[in-house]
Amino acid sequence: SQTIHQWPATLVQPVGSPLSLECTVEGTSNPNLYWYRQAAGRGLQLLFYSVGIGQISSEVPQNLSASRPQDRQFILSSKKLLLSDSGFYLCAWSVRGLGDSYGYTFGSGTRLTVV
Amino acid sequence: QKEVEQDPGPLSVPEGAIVSLNCTYSNSAFQYFMWYRQYSRKGPELLMYTYSSGNKEDGRFTAQVDKSSKYISLFIRDSQPSDSATYLCATQGYWGANSKLTFGKGITLSVRP
């Protein structure tokens, strides 16, 4: 069965510090991968998505970047965190293919607080 | 107009009540419709999935889609305290820009014992 791992679960970082959140998927190949941020009252905001190794699409210009060094690994990074980067970050994967949809499977999330 | 609008809530009901959660969407290219449930401090989990107009039932949950009016609903019968969570509707098209899931903002449901 497919599983998605996301860590850490909670993170408190000072303003200006770097960030690295990692997400890995098991039990599937060639998944589409996504990073979302969820802030109170604002719903799920798609940050990045990837359809393959090294292929990253950014949905919102911001202080964050993403990389996909391996097929089932997706990393969210920042060189210098801002207070506004605080939020609940979620990784998700989906089956790749036109005309098929089985929804997205989400990880358990990382709650980031920038202080 | 946002592509998916969801009743803002929050919603509080007594145990055993029938709950109705609603969304509207504007893009006629959306063909897949989902409801996600998210417990506090957890990631969303897929609750219901459908791709056609009509009703789909799974236990106490019924998803209803009306493509002609672009309306999505989730009904919860005999609601339980364990149903207390945030519910997000989501839609998706076949390809291109529409192939990514578009979510509503979510509504927080509280079921009082």
PDB file of C-alpha atoms in Angstrom:
ATOM      1  CA  SER A   1       0.000   0.000   0.000  1.00  0.00           C
ATOM      2  CA  GLN A   2       1.045   3.580  -0.539  1.00  0.00           C
ATOM      3  CA  THR A   3       2.192   5.706   2.367  1.00  0.00           C
ATOM      4  CA  ILE A   4       3.422   9.249   2.646  1.00  0.00           C
ATOM      5  CA  HIS A   5       5.851  10.391   5.295  1.00  0.00           C
ATOM      6  CA  GLN A   6       6.337  13.974   6.316  1.00  0.00           C
ATOM      7  CA  TRP A   7       8.594  15.345   9.014  1.00  0.00           C
ATOM      8  CA  PRO A   8       9.043  16.966  11.405  1.00  0.00           C
ATOM      9  CA  ALA A   9       5.559  17.231  12.877  1.00  0.00           C
ATOM     10  CA  THR A  10       6.285  20.474  14.705  1.00  0.00           C
ATOM     11  CA  LEU A  11       8.977  23.063  14.173  1.00  0.00           C
ATOM     12  CA  VAL A  12       9.782  26.374  15.843  1.00  0.00           C
ATOM     13  CA  GLN A  13      12.326  28.457  13.990  1.00  0.00           C
ATOM     14  CA  PRO A  14      13.666  31.993  14.464  1.00  0.00           C
ATOM     15  CA  VAL A  15      13.183  34.640  11.804  1.00  0.00           C
ATOM     16  CA  GLY A  16      16.012  34.555   9.286  1.00  0.00           C
ATOM     17  CA  SER A  17      16.869  30.895   9.835  1.00  0.00           C
ATOM     18  CA  PRO A  18      16.818  28.314   7.017  1.00  0.00           C
ATOM     19  CA  LEU A  19      14.106  25.701   6.550  1.00  0.00           C
ATOM     20  CA  SER A  20      14.031  22.213   5.134  1.00  0.00           C
ATOM     21  CA  LEU A  21      10.912  20.047   5.216  1.00  0.00           C
ATOM     22  CA  GLU A  22      11.027  16.608   3.691  1.00  0.00           C
ATOM     23  CA  CYS A  23       8.328  14.391   2.265  1.00  0.00           C
ATOM     24  CA  THR A  24       8.698  10.860   0.928  1.00  0.00           C
ATOM     25  CA  VAL A  25       6.191   8.538  -0.678  1.00  0.00           C
ATOM     26  CA  GLU A  26       6.331   4.756  -0.572  1.00  0.00           C
ATOM     27  CA  GLY A  27       4.534   2.116  -2.591  1.00  0.00           C
ATOM     28  CA  THR A  28       4.089   4.026  -5.828  1.00  0.00           C
ATOM     29  CA  SER A  29       6.172   5.252  -8.746  1.00  0.00           C
ATOM     30  CA  ASN A  30       6.083   8.494 -10.726  1.00  0.00           C
ATOM     31  CA  PRO A  31       3.653  10.263  -8.427  1.00  0.00           C
ATOM     32  CA  ASN A  32       2.643  13.881  -8.758  1.00  0.00           C
ATOM     33  CA  LEU A  33       3.799  15.654  -5.609  1.00  0.00           C
ATOM     34  CA  TYR A  34       2.454  18.791  -3.969  1.00  0.00           C
ATOM     35  CA  TRP A  35       3.289  21.198  -1.173  1.00  0.00           C
ATOM     36  CA  TYR A  36       0.418  23.089   0.440  1.00  0.00           C
ATOM     37  CA  ARG A  37       0.252  25.635   3.215  1.00  0.00           C
ATOM     38  CA  GLN A  38      -2.802  25.947   5.400  1.00  0.00           C
ATOM     39  CA  ALA A  39      -3.337  29.100   7.412  1.00  0.00           C
ATOM     40  CA  ALA A  40      -6.289  29.750   9.683  1.00  0.00           C
ATOM     41  CA  GLY A  41      -9.245  31.098   7.730  1.00  0.00           C
ATOM     42  CA  ARG A  42      -7.445  30.883   4.406  1.00  0.00           C
ATOM     43  CA  GLY A  43      -7.879  27.277   3.397  1.00  0.00           C
ATOM     44  CA  LEU A  44      -5.328  25.212   1.516  1.00  0.00           C
ATOM     45  CA  GLN A  45      -2.882  27.184  -0.594  1.00  0.00           C
ATOM     46  CA  LEU A  46      -0.956  25.250  -3.246  1.00  0.00           C
ATOM     47  CA  LEU A  47       2.695  26.293  -3.109  1.00  0.00           C
ATOM     48  CA  PHE A  48       4.485  23.912  -5.471  1.00  0.00           C
ATOM     49  CA  TYR A  49       3.773  20.823  -7.502  1.00  0.00           C
ATOM     50  CA  SER A  50       5.996  18.404  -9.357  1.00  0.00           C
ATOM     51  CA  VAL A  51       5.292  15.896 -12.104  1.00  0.00           C
ATOM     52  CA  GLY A  52       8.794  14.415 -12.129  1.00  0.00           C
ATOM     53  CA  ILE A  53      12.369  14.583 -10.875  1.00  0.00           C
ATOM     54  CA  GLY A  54      13.693  18.113 -11.139  1.00  0.00           C
ATOM     55  CA  GLN A  55      10.366  19.431 -12.455  1.00  0.00           C
ATOM     56  CA  ILE A  56       8.916  22.039 -10.114  1.00  0.00           C
ATOM     57  CA  SER A  57       6.059  24.440 -10.743  1.00  0.00           C
ATOM     58  CA  SER A  58       5.506  27.343  -8.390  1.00  0.00           C
ATOM     59  CA  GLU A  59       2.000  28.553  -7.790  1.00  0.00           C
ATOM     60  CA  VAL A  60       2.733  31.517  -5.559  1.00  0.00           C
ATOM     61  CA  PRO A  61       5.869  33.714  -5.617  1.00  0.00           C
ATOM     62  CA  GLN A  62       7.301  33.751  -2.127  1.00  0.00           C
ATOM     63  CA  ASN A  63      10.166  33.117   0.175  1.00  0.00           C
ATOM     64  CA  LEU A  64      10.075  29.368  -0.357  1.00  0.00           C
ATOM     65  CA  SER A  65      11.478  26.923  -2.892  1.00  0.00           C
ATOM     66  CA  ALA A  66      10.987  23.243  -3.620  1.00  0.00           C
ATOM     67  CA  SER A  67      13.109  20.474  -5.038  1.00  0.00           C
ATOM     68  CA  ARG A  68      12.550  16.900  -6.132  1.00  0.00           C
ATOM     69  CA  PRO A  69      15.904  15.121  -6.080  1.00  0.00           C
ATOM     70  CA  GLN A  70      14.382  11.647  -6.322  1.00  0.00           C
ATOM     71  CA  ASP A  71      11.150  10.266  -7.758  1.00  0.00           C
ATOM     72  CA  ARG A  72       9.466   9.887  -4.384  1.00  0.00           C
ATOM     73  CA  GLN A  73      11.132  12.694  -2.436  1.00  0.00           C
ATOM     74  CA  PHE A  74       9.929  16.272  -2.263  1.00  0.00           C
ATOM     75  CA  ILE A  75      11.659  18.979  -0.233  1.00  0.00           C
ATOM     76  CA  LEU A  76      10.432  22.413   0.770  1.00  0.00           C
ATOM     77  CA  SER A  77      13.116  24.939   1.642  1.00  0.00           C
ATOM     78  CA  SER A  78      13.769  28.499   2.595  1.00  0.00           C
ATOM     79  CA  LYS A  79      17.055  30.354   2.994  1.00  0.00           C
ATOM     80  CA  LYS A  80      15.641  32.905   5.432  1.00  0.00           C
ATOM     81  CA  LEU A  81      12.308  32.439   7.157  1.00  0.00           C
ATOM     82  CA  LEU A  82       9.858  35.273   7.637  1.00  0.00           C
ATOM     83  CA  LEU A  83       7.177  35.564  10.298  1.00  0.00           C
ATOM     84  CA  SER A  84       4.595  35.207   7.527  1.00  0.00           C
ATOM     85  CA  ASP A  85       5.955  31.727   6.714  1.00  0.00           C
ATOM     86  CA  SER A  86       4.288  30.349   9.837  1.00  0.00           C
ATOM     87  CA  GLY A  87       1.578  27.827   9.071  1.00  0.00           C
ATOM     88  CA  PHE A  88       0.668  24.206   8.610  1.00  0.00           C
ATOM     89  CA  TYR A  89       2.565  22.662   5.699  1.00  0.00           C
ATOM     90  CA  LEU A  90       1.178  19.637   3.961  1.00  0.00           C
ATOM     91  CA  CYS A  91       2.726  17.342   1.401  1.00  0.00           C
ATOM     92  CA  ALA A  92       0.468  15.330  -0.903  1.00  0.00           C
ATOM     93  CA  TRP A  93       0.766  12.905  -3.793  1.00  0.00           C
ATOM     94  CA  SER A  94      -1.526  11.785  -6.577  1.00  0.00           C
ATOM     95  CA  VAL A  95      -1.566   9.277  -9.376  1.00  0.00           C
ATOM     96  CA  ARG A  96      -0.179  10.694 -12.581  1.00  0.00           C
ATOM     97  CA  GLY A  97      -2.275  10.472 -15.725  1.00  0.00           C
ATOM     98  CA  LEU A  98      -4.729  12.367 -17.795  1.00  0.00           C
ATOM     99  CA  GLY A  99      -8.339  11.578 -17.285  1.00  0.00           C
ATOM    100  CA  ASP A 100      -7.700   9.723 -14.043  1.00  0.00           C
ATOM    101  CA  SER A 101      -8.371  11.093 -10.637  1.00  0.00           C
ATOM    102  CA  TYR A 102      -8.324   9.460  -7.289  1.00  0.00           C
ATOM    103  CA  GLY A 103      -7.825  12.617  -5.321  1.00  0.00           C
ATOM    104  CA  TYR A 104      -4.742  13.496  -3.366  1.00  0.00           C
ATOM    105  CA  THR A 105      -3.302  11.669  -0.388  1.00  0.00           C
ATOM    106  CA  PHE A 106      -1.931  13.997   2.241  1.00  0.00           C
ATOM    107  CA  GLY A 107       0.804  13.597   4.779  1.00  0.00           C
ATOM    108  CA  SER A 108       0.292  14.369   8.437  1.00  0.00           C
ATOM    109  CA  GLY A 109       1.665  17.887   8.106  1.00  0.00           C
ATOM    110  CA  THR A 110       4.310  20.081   9.737  1.00  0.00           C
ATOM    111  CA  ARG A 111       3.247  22.899  11.982  1.00  0.00           C
ATOM    112  CA  LEU A 112       5.839  25.650  11.538  1.00  0.00           C
ATOM    113  CA  THR A 113       6.023  28.586  13.900  1.00  0.00           C
ATOM    114  CA  VAL A 114       8.470  31.331  13.043  1.00  0.00           C
ATOM    115  CA  VAL A 115       9.371  33.445  16.083  1.00  0.00           C
TER     116      VAL A 115
ATOM    117  CA  GLN B   1     -15.561  34.797  -7.941  1.00  0.00           C
ATOM    118  CA  LYS B   2     -13.511  32.044  -6.379  1.00  0.00           C
ATOM    119  CA  GLU B   3     -13.622  28.743  -8.252  1.00  0.00           C
ATOM    120  CA  VAL B   4     -14.954  26.833  -5.244  1.00  0.00           C
ATOM    121  CA  GLU B   5     -17.050  28.527  -2.592  1.00  0.00           C
ATOM    122  CA  GLN B   6     -17.884  26.785   0.638  1.00  0.00           C
ATOM    123  CA  ASP B   7     -20.229  27.829   3.427  1.00  0.00           C
ATOM    124  CA  PRO B   8     -17.872  29.409   5.993  1.00  0.00           C
ATOM    125  CA  GLY B   9     -19.234  28.025   9.261  1.00  0.00           C
ATOM    126  CA  PRO B  10     -18.408  27.099  11.922  1.00  0.00           C
ATOM    127  CA  LEU B  11     -21.261  24.704  12.463  1.00  0.00           C
ATOM    128  CA  SER B  12     -22.349  23.203  15.782  1.00  0.00           C
ATOM    129  CA  VAL B  13     -25.020  20.498  15.980  1.00  0.00           C
ATOM    130  CA  PRO B  14     -26.266  18.070  18.644  1.00  0.00           C
ATOM    131  CA  GLU B  15     -25.385  14.411  18.414  1.00  0.00           C
ATOM    132  CA  GLY B  16     -27.752  12.524  16.129  1.00  0.00           C
ATOM    133  CA  ALA B  17     -28.524  15.519  13.916  1.00  0.00           C
ATOM    134  CA  ILE B  18     -28.429  15.446  10.128  1.00  0.00           C
ATOM    135  CA  VAL B  19     -25.690  17.693   8.835  1.00  0.00           C
ATOM    136  CA  SER B  20     -25.665  19.328   5.417  1.00  0.00           C
ATOM    137  CA  LEU B  21     -22.431  20.811   4.072  1.00  0.00           C
ATOM    138  CA  ASN B  22     -22.472  22.681   0.782  1.00  0.00           C
ATOM    139  CA  CYS B  23     -20.173  24.036  -1.900  1.00  0.00           C
ATOM    140  CA  THR B  24     -20.601  25.699  -5.248  1.00  0.00           C
ATOM    141  CA  TYR B  25     -18.110  25.804  -8.092  1.00  0.00           C
ATOM    142  CA  SER B  26     -17.845  27.955 -11.171  1.00  0.00           C
ATOM    143  CA  ASN B  27     -15.673  26.006 -13.628  1.00  0.00           C
ATOM    144  CA  SER B  28     -17.703  23.688 -15.842  1.00  0.00           C
ATOM    145  CA  ALA B  29     -14.473  21.795 -16.658  1.00  0.00           C
ATOM    146  CA  PHE B  30     -14.482  20.266 -13.192  1.00  0.00           C
ATOM    147  CA  GLN B  31     -15.487  16.629 -13.471  1.00  0.00           C
ATOM    148  CA  TYR B  32     -14.359  15.038 -10.205  1.00  0.00           C
ATOM    149  CA  PHE B  33     -15.757  15.958  -6.826  1.00  0.00           C
ATOM    150  CA  MET B  34     -14.419  15.088  -3.433  1.00  0.00           C
ATOM    151  CA  TRP B  35     -14.944  15.682   0.236  1.00  0.00           C
ATOM    152  CA  TYR B  36     -12.026  15.621   2.622  1.00  0.00           C
ATOM    153  CA  ARG B  37     -12.190  15.401   6.393  1.00  0.00           C
ATOM    154  CA  GLN B  38      -9.449  16.967   8.478  1.00  0.00           C
ATOM    155  CA  TYR B  39      -9.077  16.427  12.186  1.00  0.00           C
ATOM    156  CA  SER B  40      -7.245  19.020  14.232  1.00  0.00           C
ATOM    157  CA  ARG B  41      -3.486  19.029  13.585  1.00  0.00           C
ATOM    158  CA  LYS B  42      -3.780  16.269  10.986  1.00  0.00           C
ATOM    159  CA  GLY B  43      -3.653  16.163   7.208  1.00  0.00           C
ATOM    160  CA  PRO B  44      -6.908  15.966   5.218  1.00  0.00           C
ATOM    161  CA  GLU B  45      -8.155  12.489   4.391  1.00  0.00           C
ATOM    162  CA  LEU B  46     -10.342  11.601   1.439  1.00  0.00           C
ATOM    163  CA  LEU B  47     -13.858  10.901   2.660  1.00  0.00           C
ATOM    164  CA  MET B  48     -16.000  10.743  -0.467  1.00  0.00           C
ATOM    165  CA  TYR B  49     -15.263  10.789  -4.180  1.00  0.00           C
ATOM    166  CA  THR B  50     -17.594  10.976  -7.168  1.00  0.00           C
ATOM    167  CA  TYR B  51     -17.453  11.970 -10.815  1.00  0.00           C
ATOM    168  CA  SER B  52     -21.083  12.117 -11.824  1.00  0.00           C
ATOM    169  CA  SER B  53     -24.213  13.965 -10.911  1.00  0.00           C
ATOM    170  CA  GLY B  54     -26.393  12.240  -8.375  1.00  0.00           C
ATOM    171  CA  ASN B  55     -25.891  10.706  -4.973  1.00  0.00           C
ATOM    172  CA  LYS B  56     -23.199   8.447  -3.621  1.00  0.00           C
ATOM    173  CA  GLU B  57     -23.706   6.842  -0.251  1.00  0.00           C
ATOM    174  CA  ASP B  58     -21.146   5.384   2.144  1.00  0.00           C
ATOM    175  CA  GLY B  59     -22.519   4.463   5.537  1.00  0.00           C
ATOM    176  CA  ARG B  60     -23.762   7.602   7.260  1.00  0.00           C
ATOM    177  CA  PHE B  61     -22.295   9.832   4.546  1.00  0.00           C
ATOM    178  CA  THR B  62     -23.937  10.846   1.276  1.00  0.00           C
ATOM    179  CA  ALA B  63     -22.238  12.984  -1.358  1.00  0.00           C
ATOM    180  CA  GLN B  64     -24.489  14.762  -3.802  1.00  0.00           C
ATOM    181  CA  VAL B  65     -23.449  16.497  -7.013  1.00  0.00           C
ATOM    182  CA  ASP B  66     -25.609  18.603  -9.297  1.00  0.00           C
ATOM    183  CA  LYS B  67     -23.512  19.556 -12.295  1.00  0.00           C
ATOM    184  CA  SER B  68     -26.287  21.609 -13.869  1.00  0.00           C
ATOM    185  CA  SER B  69     -26.271  24.025 -10.943  1.00  0.00           C
ATOM    186  CA  LYS B  70     -22.624  23.402 -10.014  1.00  0.00           C
ATOM    187  CA  TYR B  71     -23.559  22.441  -6.489  1.00  0.00           C
ATOM    188  CA  ILE B  72     -21.876  19.894  -4.206  1.00  0.00           C
ATOM    189  CA  SER B  73     -23.235  18.653  -0.907  1.00  0.00           C
ATOM    190  CA  LEU B  74     -22.242  16.267   1.850  1.00  0.00           C
ATOM    191  CA  PHE B  75     -24.883  14.893   4.189  1.00  0.00           C
ATOM    192  CA  ILE B  76     -24.021  13.226   7.475  1.00  0.00           C
ATOM    193  CA  ARG B  77     -26.776  11.211   9.124  1.00  0.00           C
ATOM    194  CA  ASP B  78     -26.886  10.415  12.827  1.00  0.00           C
ATOM    195  CA  SER B  79     -23.914  12.683  13.446  1.00  0.00           C
ATOM    196  CA  GLN B  80     -21.457  11.601  16.135  1.00  0.00           C
ATOM    197  CA  PRO B  81     -18.946  13.550  18.238  1.00  0.00           C
ATOM    198  CA  SER B  82     -16.243  11.727  16.271  1.00  0.00           C
ATOM    199  CA  ASP B  83     -17.474  13.560  13.158  1.00  0.00           C
ATOM    200  CA  SER B  84     -16.207  16.816  14.666  1.00  0.00           C
ATOM    201  CA  ALA B  85     -13.630  17.996  12.143  1.00  0.00           C
ATOM    202  CA  THR B  86     -13.079  20.396   9.277  1.00  0.00           C
ATOM    203  CA  TYR B  87     -14.664  19.325   6.002  1.00  0.00           C
ATOM    204  CA  LEU B  88     -13.255  20.511   2.695  1.00  0.00           C
ATOM    205  CA  CYS B  89     -14.878  20.117  -0.685  1.00  0.00           C
ATOM    206  CA  ALA B  90     -12.608  19.767  -3.711  1.00  0.00           C
ATOM    207  CA  THR B  91     -13.041  19.603  -7.468  1.00  0.00           C
ATOM    208  CA  GLN B  92     -10.810  18.654 -10.360  1.00  0.00           C
ATOM    209  CA  GLY B  93     -10.863  18.623 -14.145  1.00  0.00           C
ATOM    210  CA  TYR B  94      -9.322  16.252 -16.647  1.00  0.00           C
ATOM    211  CA  TRP B  95      -6.167  18.063 -17.718  1.00  0.00           C
ATOM    212  CA  GLY B  96      -4.060  21.185 -17.837  1.00  0.00           C
ATOM    213  CA  ALA B  97      -4.642  23.869 -15.275  1.00  0.00           C
ATOM    214  CA  ASN B  98      -7.905  22.214 -14.290  1.00  0.00           C
ATOM    215  CA  SER B  99      -6.239  18.922 -13.378  1.00  0.00           C
ATOM    216  CA  LYS B 100      -5.066  20.180 -10.022  1.00  0.00           C
ATOM    217  CA  LEU B 101      -7.447  19.913  -7.115  1.00  0.00           C
ATOM    218  CA  THR B 102      -9.223  23.121  -6.214  1.00  0.00           C
ATOM    219  CA  PHE B 103     -10.345  23.239  -2.598  1.00  0.00           C
ATOM    220  CA  GLY B 104     -12.990  25.134  -0.742  1.00  0.00           C
ATOM    221  CA  LYS B 105     -11.852  26.909   2.416  1.00  0.00           C
ATOM    222  CA  GLY B 106     -13.387  24.275   4.657  1.00  0.00           C
ATOM    223  CA  ILE B 107     -16.063  24.339   7.323  1.00  0.00           C
ATOM    224  CA  THR B 108     -15.467  23.303  10.914  1.00  0.00           C
ATOM    225  CA  LEU B 109     -18.149  21.021  12.311  1.00  0.00           C
ATOM    226  CA  SER B 110     -18.639  20.401  16.012  1.00  0.00           C
ATOM    227  CA  VAL B 111     -21.028  17.653  17.140  1.00  0.00           C
ATOM    228  CA  ARG B 112     -22.100  18.151  20.747  1.00  0.00           C
ATOM    229  CA  PRO B 113     -22.684  14.994  22.856  1.00  0.00           C
TER     230      PRO B 113
END
